[in-house]
CSV table of N, CA and C in Angstrom, one decimal:
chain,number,residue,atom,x,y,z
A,1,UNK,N,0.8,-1.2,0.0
A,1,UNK,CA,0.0,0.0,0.0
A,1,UNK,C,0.9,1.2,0.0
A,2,UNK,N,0.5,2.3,-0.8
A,2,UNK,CA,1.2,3.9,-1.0
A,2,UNK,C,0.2,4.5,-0.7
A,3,UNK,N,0.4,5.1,0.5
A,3,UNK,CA,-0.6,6.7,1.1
A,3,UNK,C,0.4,7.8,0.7
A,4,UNK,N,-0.7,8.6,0.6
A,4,UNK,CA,0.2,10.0,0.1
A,4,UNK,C,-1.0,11.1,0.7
A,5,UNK,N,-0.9,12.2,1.2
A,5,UNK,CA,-2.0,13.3,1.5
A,5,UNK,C,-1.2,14.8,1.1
A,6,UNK,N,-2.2,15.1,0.7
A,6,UNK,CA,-1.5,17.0,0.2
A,6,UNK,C,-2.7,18.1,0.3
A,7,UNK,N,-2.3,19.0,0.8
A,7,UNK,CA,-2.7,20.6,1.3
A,7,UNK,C,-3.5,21.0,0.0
A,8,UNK,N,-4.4,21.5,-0.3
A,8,UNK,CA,-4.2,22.7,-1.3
A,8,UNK,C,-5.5,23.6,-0.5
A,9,UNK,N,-4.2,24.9,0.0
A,9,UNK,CA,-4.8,25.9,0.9
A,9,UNK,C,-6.1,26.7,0.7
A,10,UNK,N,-5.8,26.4,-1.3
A,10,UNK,CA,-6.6,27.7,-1.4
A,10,UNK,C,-7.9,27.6,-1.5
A,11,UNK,N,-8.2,25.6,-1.9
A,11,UNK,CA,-9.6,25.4,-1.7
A,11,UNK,C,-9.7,24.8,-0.1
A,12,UNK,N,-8.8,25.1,0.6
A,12,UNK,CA,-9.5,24.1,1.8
A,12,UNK,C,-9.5,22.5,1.8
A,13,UNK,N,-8.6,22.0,1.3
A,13,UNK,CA,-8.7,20.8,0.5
A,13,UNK,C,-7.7,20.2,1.2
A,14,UNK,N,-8.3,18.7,1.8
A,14,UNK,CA,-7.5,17.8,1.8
A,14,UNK,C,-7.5,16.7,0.7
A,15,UNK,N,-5.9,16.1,0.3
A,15,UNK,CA,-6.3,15.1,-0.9
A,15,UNK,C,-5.8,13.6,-0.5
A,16,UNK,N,-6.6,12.7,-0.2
A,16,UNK,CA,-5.6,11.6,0.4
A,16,UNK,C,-5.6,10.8,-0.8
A,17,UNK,N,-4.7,9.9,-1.4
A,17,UNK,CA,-4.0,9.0,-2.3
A,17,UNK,C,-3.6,7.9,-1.9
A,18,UNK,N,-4.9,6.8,-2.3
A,18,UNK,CA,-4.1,5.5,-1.5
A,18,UNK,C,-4.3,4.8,-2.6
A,19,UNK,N,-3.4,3.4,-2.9
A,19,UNK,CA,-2.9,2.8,-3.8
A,19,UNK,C,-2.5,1.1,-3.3
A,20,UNK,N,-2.8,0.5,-4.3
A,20,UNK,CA,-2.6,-1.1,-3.4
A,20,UNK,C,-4.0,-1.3,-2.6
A,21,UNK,N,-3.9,-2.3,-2.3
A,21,UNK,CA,-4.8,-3.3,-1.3
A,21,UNK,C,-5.6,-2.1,-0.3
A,22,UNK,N,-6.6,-1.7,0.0
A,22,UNK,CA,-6.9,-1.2,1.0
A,22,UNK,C,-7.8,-1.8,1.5
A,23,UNK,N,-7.7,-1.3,3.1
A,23,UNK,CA,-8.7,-1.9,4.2
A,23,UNK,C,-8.3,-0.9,5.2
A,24,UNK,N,-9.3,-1.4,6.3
A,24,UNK,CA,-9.5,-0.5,7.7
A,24,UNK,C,-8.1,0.1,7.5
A,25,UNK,N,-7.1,-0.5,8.1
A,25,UNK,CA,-5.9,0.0,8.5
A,25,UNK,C,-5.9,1.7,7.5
A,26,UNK,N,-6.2,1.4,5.8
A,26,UNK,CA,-5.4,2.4,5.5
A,26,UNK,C,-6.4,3.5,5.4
A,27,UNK,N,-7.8,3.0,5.5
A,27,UNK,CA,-8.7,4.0,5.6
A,27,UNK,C,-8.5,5.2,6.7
A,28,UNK,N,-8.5,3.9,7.9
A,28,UNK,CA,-7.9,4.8,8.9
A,28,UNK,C,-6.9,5.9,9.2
A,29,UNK,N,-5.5,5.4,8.6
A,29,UNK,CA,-4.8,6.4,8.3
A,29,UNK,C,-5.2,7.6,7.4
A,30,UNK,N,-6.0,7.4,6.5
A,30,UNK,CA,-6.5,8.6,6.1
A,30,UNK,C,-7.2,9.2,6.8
A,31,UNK,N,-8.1,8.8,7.6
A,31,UNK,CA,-9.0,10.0,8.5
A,31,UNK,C,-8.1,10.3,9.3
A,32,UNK,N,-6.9,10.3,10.1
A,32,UNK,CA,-5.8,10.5,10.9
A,32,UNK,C,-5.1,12.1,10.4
A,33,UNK,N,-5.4,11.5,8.4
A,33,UNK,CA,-4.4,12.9,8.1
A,33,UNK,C,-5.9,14.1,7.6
A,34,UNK,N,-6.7,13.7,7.4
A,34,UNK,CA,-8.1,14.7,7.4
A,34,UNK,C,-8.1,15.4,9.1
A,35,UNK,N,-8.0,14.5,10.4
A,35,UNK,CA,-8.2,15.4,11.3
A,35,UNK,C,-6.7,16.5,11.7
A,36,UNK,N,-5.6,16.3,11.2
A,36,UNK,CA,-4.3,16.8,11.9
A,36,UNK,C,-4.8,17.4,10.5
A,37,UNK,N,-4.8,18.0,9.3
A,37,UNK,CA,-5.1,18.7,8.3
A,37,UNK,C,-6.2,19.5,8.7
A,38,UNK,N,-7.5,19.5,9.4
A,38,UNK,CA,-8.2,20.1,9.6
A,38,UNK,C,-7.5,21.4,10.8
A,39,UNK,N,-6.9,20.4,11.6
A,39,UNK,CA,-6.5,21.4,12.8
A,39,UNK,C,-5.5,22.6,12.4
A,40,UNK,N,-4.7,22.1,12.0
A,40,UNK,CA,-3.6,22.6,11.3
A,40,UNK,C,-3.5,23.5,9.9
A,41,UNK,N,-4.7,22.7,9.5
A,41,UNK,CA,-4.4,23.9,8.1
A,41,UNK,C,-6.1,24.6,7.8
A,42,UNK,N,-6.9,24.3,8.5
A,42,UNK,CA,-8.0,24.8,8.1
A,42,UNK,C,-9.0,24.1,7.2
A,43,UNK,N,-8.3,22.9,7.1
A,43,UNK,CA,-9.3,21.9,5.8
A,43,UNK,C,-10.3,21.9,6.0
A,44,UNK,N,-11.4,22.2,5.1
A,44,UNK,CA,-12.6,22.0,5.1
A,44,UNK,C,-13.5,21.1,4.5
A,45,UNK,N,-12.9,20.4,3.4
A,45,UNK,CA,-13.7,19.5,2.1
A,45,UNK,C,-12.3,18.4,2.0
A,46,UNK,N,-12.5,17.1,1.4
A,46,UNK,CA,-11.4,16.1,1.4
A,46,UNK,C,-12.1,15.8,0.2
A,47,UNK,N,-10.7,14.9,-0.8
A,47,UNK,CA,-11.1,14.3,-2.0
A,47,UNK,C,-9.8,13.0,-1.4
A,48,UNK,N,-10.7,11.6,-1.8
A,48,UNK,CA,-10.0,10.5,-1.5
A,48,UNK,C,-10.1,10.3,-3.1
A,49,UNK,N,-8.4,9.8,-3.5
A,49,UNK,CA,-8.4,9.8,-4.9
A,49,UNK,C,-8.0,7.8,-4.4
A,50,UNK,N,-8.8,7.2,-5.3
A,50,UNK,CA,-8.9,5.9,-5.0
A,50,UNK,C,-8.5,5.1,-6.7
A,51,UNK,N,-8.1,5.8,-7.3
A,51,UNK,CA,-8.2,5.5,-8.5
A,51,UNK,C,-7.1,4.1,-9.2
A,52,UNK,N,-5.8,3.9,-8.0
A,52,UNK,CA,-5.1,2.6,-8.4
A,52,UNK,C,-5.2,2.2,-6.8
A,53,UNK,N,-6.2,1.9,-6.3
A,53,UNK,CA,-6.5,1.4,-5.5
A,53,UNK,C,-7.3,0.4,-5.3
A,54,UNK,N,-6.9,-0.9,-4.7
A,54,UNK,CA,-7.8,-2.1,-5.1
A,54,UNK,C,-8.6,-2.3,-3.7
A,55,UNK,N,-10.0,-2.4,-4.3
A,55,UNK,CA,-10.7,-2.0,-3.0
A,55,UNK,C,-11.2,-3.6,-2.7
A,56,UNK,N,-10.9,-4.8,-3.0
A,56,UNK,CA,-11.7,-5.9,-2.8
A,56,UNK,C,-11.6,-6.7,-1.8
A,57,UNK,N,-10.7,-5.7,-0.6
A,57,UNK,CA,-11.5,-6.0,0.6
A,57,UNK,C,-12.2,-5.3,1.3
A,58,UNK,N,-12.6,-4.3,0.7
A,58,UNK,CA,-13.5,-3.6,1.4
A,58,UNK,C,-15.2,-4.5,1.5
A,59,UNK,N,-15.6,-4.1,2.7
A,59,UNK,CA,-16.8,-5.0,3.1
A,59,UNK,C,-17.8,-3.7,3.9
A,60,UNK,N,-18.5,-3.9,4.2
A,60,UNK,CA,-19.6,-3.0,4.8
A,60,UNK,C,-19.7,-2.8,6.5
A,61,UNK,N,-18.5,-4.1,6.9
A,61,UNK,CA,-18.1,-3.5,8.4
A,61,UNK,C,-17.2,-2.9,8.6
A,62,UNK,N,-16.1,-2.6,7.6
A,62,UNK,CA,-14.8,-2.2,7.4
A,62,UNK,C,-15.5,-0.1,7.0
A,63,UNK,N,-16.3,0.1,5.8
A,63,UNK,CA,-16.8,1.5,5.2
A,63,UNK,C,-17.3,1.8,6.7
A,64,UNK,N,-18.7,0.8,7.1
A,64,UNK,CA,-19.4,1.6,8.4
A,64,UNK,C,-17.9,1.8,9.8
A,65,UNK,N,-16.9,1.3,9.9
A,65,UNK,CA,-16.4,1.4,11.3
A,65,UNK,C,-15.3,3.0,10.7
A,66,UNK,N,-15.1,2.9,9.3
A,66,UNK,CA,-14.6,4.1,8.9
A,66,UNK,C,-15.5,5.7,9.4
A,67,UNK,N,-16.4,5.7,8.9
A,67,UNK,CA,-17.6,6.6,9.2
A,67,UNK,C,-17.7,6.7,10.7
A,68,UNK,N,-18.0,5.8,11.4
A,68,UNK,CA,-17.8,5.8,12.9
A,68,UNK,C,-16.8,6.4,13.7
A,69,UNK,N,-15.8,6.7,12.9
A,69,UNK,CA,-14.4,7.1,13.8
A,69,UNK,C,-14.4,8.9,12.3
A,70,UNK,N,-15.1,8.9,11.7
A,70,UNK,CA,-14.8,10.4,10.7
A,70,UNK,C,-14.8,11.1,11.9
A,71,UNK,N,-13.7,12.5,11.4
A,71,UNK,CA,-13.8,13.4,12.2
A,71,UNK,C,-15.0,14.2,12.5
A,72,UNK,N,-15.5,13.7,13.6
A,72,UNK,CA,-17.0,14.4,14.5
A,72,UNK,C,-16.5,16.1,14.6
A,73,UNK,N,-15.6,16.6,15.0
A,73,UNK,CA,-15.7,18.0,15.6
A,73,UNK,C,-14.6,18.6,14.3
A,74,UNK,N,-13.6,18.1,14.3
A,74,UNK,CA,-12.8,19.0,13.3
A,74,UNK,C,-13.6,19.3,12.0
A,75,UNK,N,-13.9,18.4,11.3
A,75,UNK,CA,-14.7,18.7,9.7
A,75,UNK,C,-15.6,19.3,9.6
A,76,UNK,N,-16.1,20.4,9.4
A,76,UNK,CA,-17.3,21.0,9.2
A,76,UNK,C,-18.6,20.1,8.8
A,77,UNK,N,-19.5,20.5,9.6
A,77,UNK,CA,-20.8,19.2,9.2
A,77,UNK,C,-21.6,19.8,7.3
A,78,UNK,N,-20.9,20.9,7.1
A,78,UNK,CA,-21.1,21.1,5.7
A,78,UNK,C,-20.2,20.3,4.9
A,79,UNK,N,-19.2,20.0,5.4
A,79,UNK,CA,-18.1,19.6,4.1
A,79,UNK,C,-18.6,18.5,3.1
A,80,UNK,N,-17.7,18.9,2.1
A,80,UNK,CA,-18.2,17.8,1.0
A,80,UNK,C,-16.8,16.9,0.8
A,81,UNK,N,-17.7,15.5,0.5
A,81,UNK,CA,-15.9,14.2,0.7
A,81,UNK,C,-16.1,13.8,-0.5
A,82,UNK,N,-15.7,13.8,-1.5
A,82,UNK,CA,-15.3,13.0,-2.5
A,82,UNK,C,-14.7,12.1,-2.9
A,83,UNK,N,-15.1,11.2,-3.2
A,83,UNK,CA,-13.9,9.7,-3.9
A,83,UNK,C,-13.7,9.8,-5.0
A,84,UNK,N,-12.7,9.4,-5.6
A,84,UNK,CA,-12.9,9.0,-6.9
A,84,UNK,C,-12.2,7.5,-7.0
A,85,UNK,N,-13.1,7.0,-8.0
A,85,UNK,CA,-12.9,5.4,-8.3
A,85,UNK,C,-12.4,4.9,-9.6
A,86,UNK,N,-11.9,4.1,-9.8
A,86,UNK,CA,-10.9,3.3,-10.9
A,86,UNK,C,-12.2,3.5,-12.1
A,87,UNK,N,-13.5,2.9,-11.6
A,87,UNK,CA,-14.0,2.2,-12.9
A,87,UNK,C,-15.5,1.8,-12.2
A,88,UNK,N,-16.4,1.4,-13.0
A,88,UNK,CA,-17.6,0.8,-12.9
A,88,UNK,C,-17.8,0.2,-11.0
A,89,UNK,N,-16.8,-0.8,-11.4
A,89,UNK,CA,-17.3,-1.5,-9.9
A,89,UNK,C,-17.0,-1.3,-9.2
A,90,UNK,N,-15.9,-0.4,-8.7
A,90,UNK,CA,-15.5,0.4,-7.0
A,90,UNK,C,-16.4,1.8,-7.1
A,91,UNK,N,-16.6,2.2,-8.2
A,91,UNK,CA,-18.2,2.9,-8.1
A,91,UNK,C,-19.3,2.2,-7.7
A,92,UNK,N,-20.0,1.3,-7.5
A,92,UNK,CA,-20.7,0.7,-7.3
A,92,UNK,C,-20.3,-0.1,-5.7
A,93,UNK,N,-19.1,-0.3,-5.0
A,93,UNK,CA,-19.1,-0.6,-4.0
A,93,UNK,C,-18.7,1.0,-3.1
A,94,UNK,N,-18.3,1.9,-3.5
A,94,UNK,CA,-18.2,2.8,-3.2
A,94,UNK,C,-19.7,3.4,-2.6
A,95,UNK,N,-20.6,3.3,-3.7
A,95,UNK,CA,-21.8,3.5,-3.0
A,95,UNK,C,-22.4,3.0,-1.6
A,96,UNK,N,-22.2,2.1,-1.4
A,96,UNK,CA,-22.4,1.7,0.7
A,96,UNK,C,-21.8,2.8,1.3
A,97,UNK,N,-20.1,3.1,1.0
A,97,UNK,CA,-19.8,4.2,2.2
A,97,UNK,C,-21.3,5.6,2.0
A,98,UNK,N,-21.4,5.6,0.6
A,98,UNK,CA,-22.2,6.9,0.7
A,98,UNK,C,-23.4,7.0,0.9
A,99,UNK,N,-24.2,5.6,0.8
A,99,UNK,CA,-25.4,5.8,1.4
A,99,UNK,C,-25.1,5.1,2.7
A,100,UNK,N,-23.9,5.2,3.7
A,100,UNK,CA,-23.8,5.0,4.5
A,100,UNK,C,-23.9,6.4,5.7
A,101,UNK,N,-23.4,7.0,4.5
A,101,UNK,CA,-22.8,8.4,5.0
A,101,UNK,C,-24.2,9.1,5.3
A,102,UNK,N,-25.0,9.0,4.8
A,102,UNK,CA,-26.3,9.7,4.6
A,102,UNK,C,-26.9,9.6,6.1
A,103,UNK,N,-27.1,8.3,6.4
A,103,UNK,CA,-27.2,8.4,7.9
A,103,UNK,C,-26.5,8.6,9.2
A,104,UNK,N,-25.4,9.1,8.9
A,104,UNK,CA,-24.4,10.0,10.0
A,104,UNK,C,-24.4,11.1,9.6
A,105,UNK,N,-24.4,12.0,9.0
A,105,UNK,CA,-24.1,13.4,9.2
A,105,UNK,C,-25.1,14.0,8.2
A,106,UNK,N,-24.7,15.1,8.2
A,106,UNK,CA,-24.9,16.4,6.9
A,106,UNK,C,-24.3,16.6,6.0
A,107,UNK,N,-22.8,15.8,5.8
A,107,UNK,CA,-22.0,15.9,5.1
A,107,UNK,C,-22.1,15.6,3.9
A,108,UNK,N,-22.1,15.8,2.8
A,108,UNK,CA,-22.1,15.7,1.1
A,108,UNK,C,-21.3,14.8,0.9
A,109,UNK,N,-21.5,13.7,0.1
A,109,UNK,CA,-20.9,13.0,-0.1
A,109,UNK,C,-20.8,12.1,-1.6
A,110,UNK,N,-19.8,12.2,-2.7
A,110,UNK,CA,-19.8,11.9,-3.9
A,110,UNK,C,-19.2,11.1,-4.3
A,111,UNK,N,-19.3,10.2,-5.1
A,111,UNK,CA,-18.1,9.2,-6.3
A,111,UNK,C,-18.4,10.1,-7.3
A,112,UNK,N,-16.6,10.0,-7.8
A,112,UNK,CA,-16.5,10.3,-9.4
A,112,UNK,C,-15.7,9.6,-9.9
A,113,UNK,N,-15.5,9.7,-11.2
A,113,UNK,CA,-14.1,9.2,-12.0
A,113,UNK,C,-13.5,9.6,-12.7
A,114,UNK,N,-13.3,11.0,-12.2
A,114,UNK,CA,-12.5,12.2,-12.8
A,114,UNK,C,-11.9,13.0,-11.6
A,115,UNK,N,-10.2,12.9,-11.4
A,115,UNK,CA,-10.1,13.8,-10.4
A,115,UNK,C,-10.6,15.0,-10.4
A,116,UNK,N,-10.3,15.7,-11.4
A,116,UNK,CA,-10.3,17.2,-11.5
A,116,UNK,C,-11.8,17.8,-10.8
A,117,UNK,N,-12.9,16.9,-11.3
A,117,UNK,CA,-14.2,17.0,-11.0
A,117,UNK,C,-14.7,16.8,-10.0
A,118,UNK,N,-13.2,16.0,-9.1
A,118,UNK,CA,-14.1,16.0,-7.6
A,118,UNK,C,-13.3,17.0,-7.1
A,119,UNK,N,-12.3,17.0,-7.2
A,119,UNK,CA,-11.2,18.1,-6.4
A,119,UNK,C,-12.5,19.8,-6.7
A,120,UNK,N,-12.8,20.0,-7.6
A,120,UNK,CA,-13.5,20.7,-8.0
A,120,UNK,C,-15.4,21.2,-7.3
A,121,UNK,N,-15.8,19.8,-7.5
A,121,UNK,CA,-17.3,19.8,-6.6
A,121,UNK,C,-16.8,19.5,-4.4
A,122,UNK,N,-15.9,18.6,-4.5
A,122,UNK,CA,-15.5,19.0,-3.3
A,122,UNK,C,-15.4,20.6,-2.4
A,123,UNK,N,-14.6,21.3,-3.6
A,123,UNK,CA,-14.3,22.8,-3.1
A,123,UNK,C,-16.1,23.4,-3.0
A,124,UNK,N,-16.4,23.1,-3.7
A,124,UNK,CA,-18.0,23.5,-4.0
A,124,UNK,C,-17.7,25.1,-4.9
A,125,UNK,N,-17.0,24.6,-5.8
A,125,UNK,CA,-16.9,25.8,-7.0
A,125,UNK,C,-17.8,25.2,-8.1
């Protein structure tokens, strides 16, 4: 697995970049760098770029215990989280985190398959 996270100040933007195999563990470390990003730099909106990321262990106890631990106080309950996904079917399992999402917060929540487009509807431009 390759994590990677980066700043961009001027939309408020966290971008996390995970690659390889994912599960709890690496999800986790991304919400780790969304709450030390929020405190520190002001982030308001995240884009999880998932695009060479193989998501085929993800399961629906693994998305719901992620949501469970999202940053409660730091992330604005407006923020918008975006993913983007490889292709057809991690769009389609992607969908559980988001209609998961629906019943924890207020937060806006999207799949795309174009970075630019999330990095973009994330900022809410």
């Amino acid at each position: 697995m390759n994590a990677d996270a980066g700043i961009n100040s001027e939309r408020a933007q966290i971008e996390i970049r995970l690659s390889g195999v994912i599960g709890e563990p690496e999800l986790s470390w991304g919400v780790r760098q969304i709450e030390s990003a929020c405190r520190q730099h002001g982030v308001e909106n995240v884009v999880w770029d998932l695009r060479t990321a193989d998501l085929s262990q993800l399961n629906l106890k693994i998305i719901q215990g992620t949501l469970d631990n999202w940053p409660a106080v730091t992330l604005p309950e407006e923020a918008r989280i975006a993913v983007v996904a490889a292709g057809r079917q991690e769009q389609i399992l992607l969908q559980l985190w988001q209609e998961a999402g629906l019943h924890k917060d207020k937060r806006k929540r999207r799949i795309l398959m174009n970075i630019e487009q999330a990095r973009t509807w994330a900022a809410g431009e």
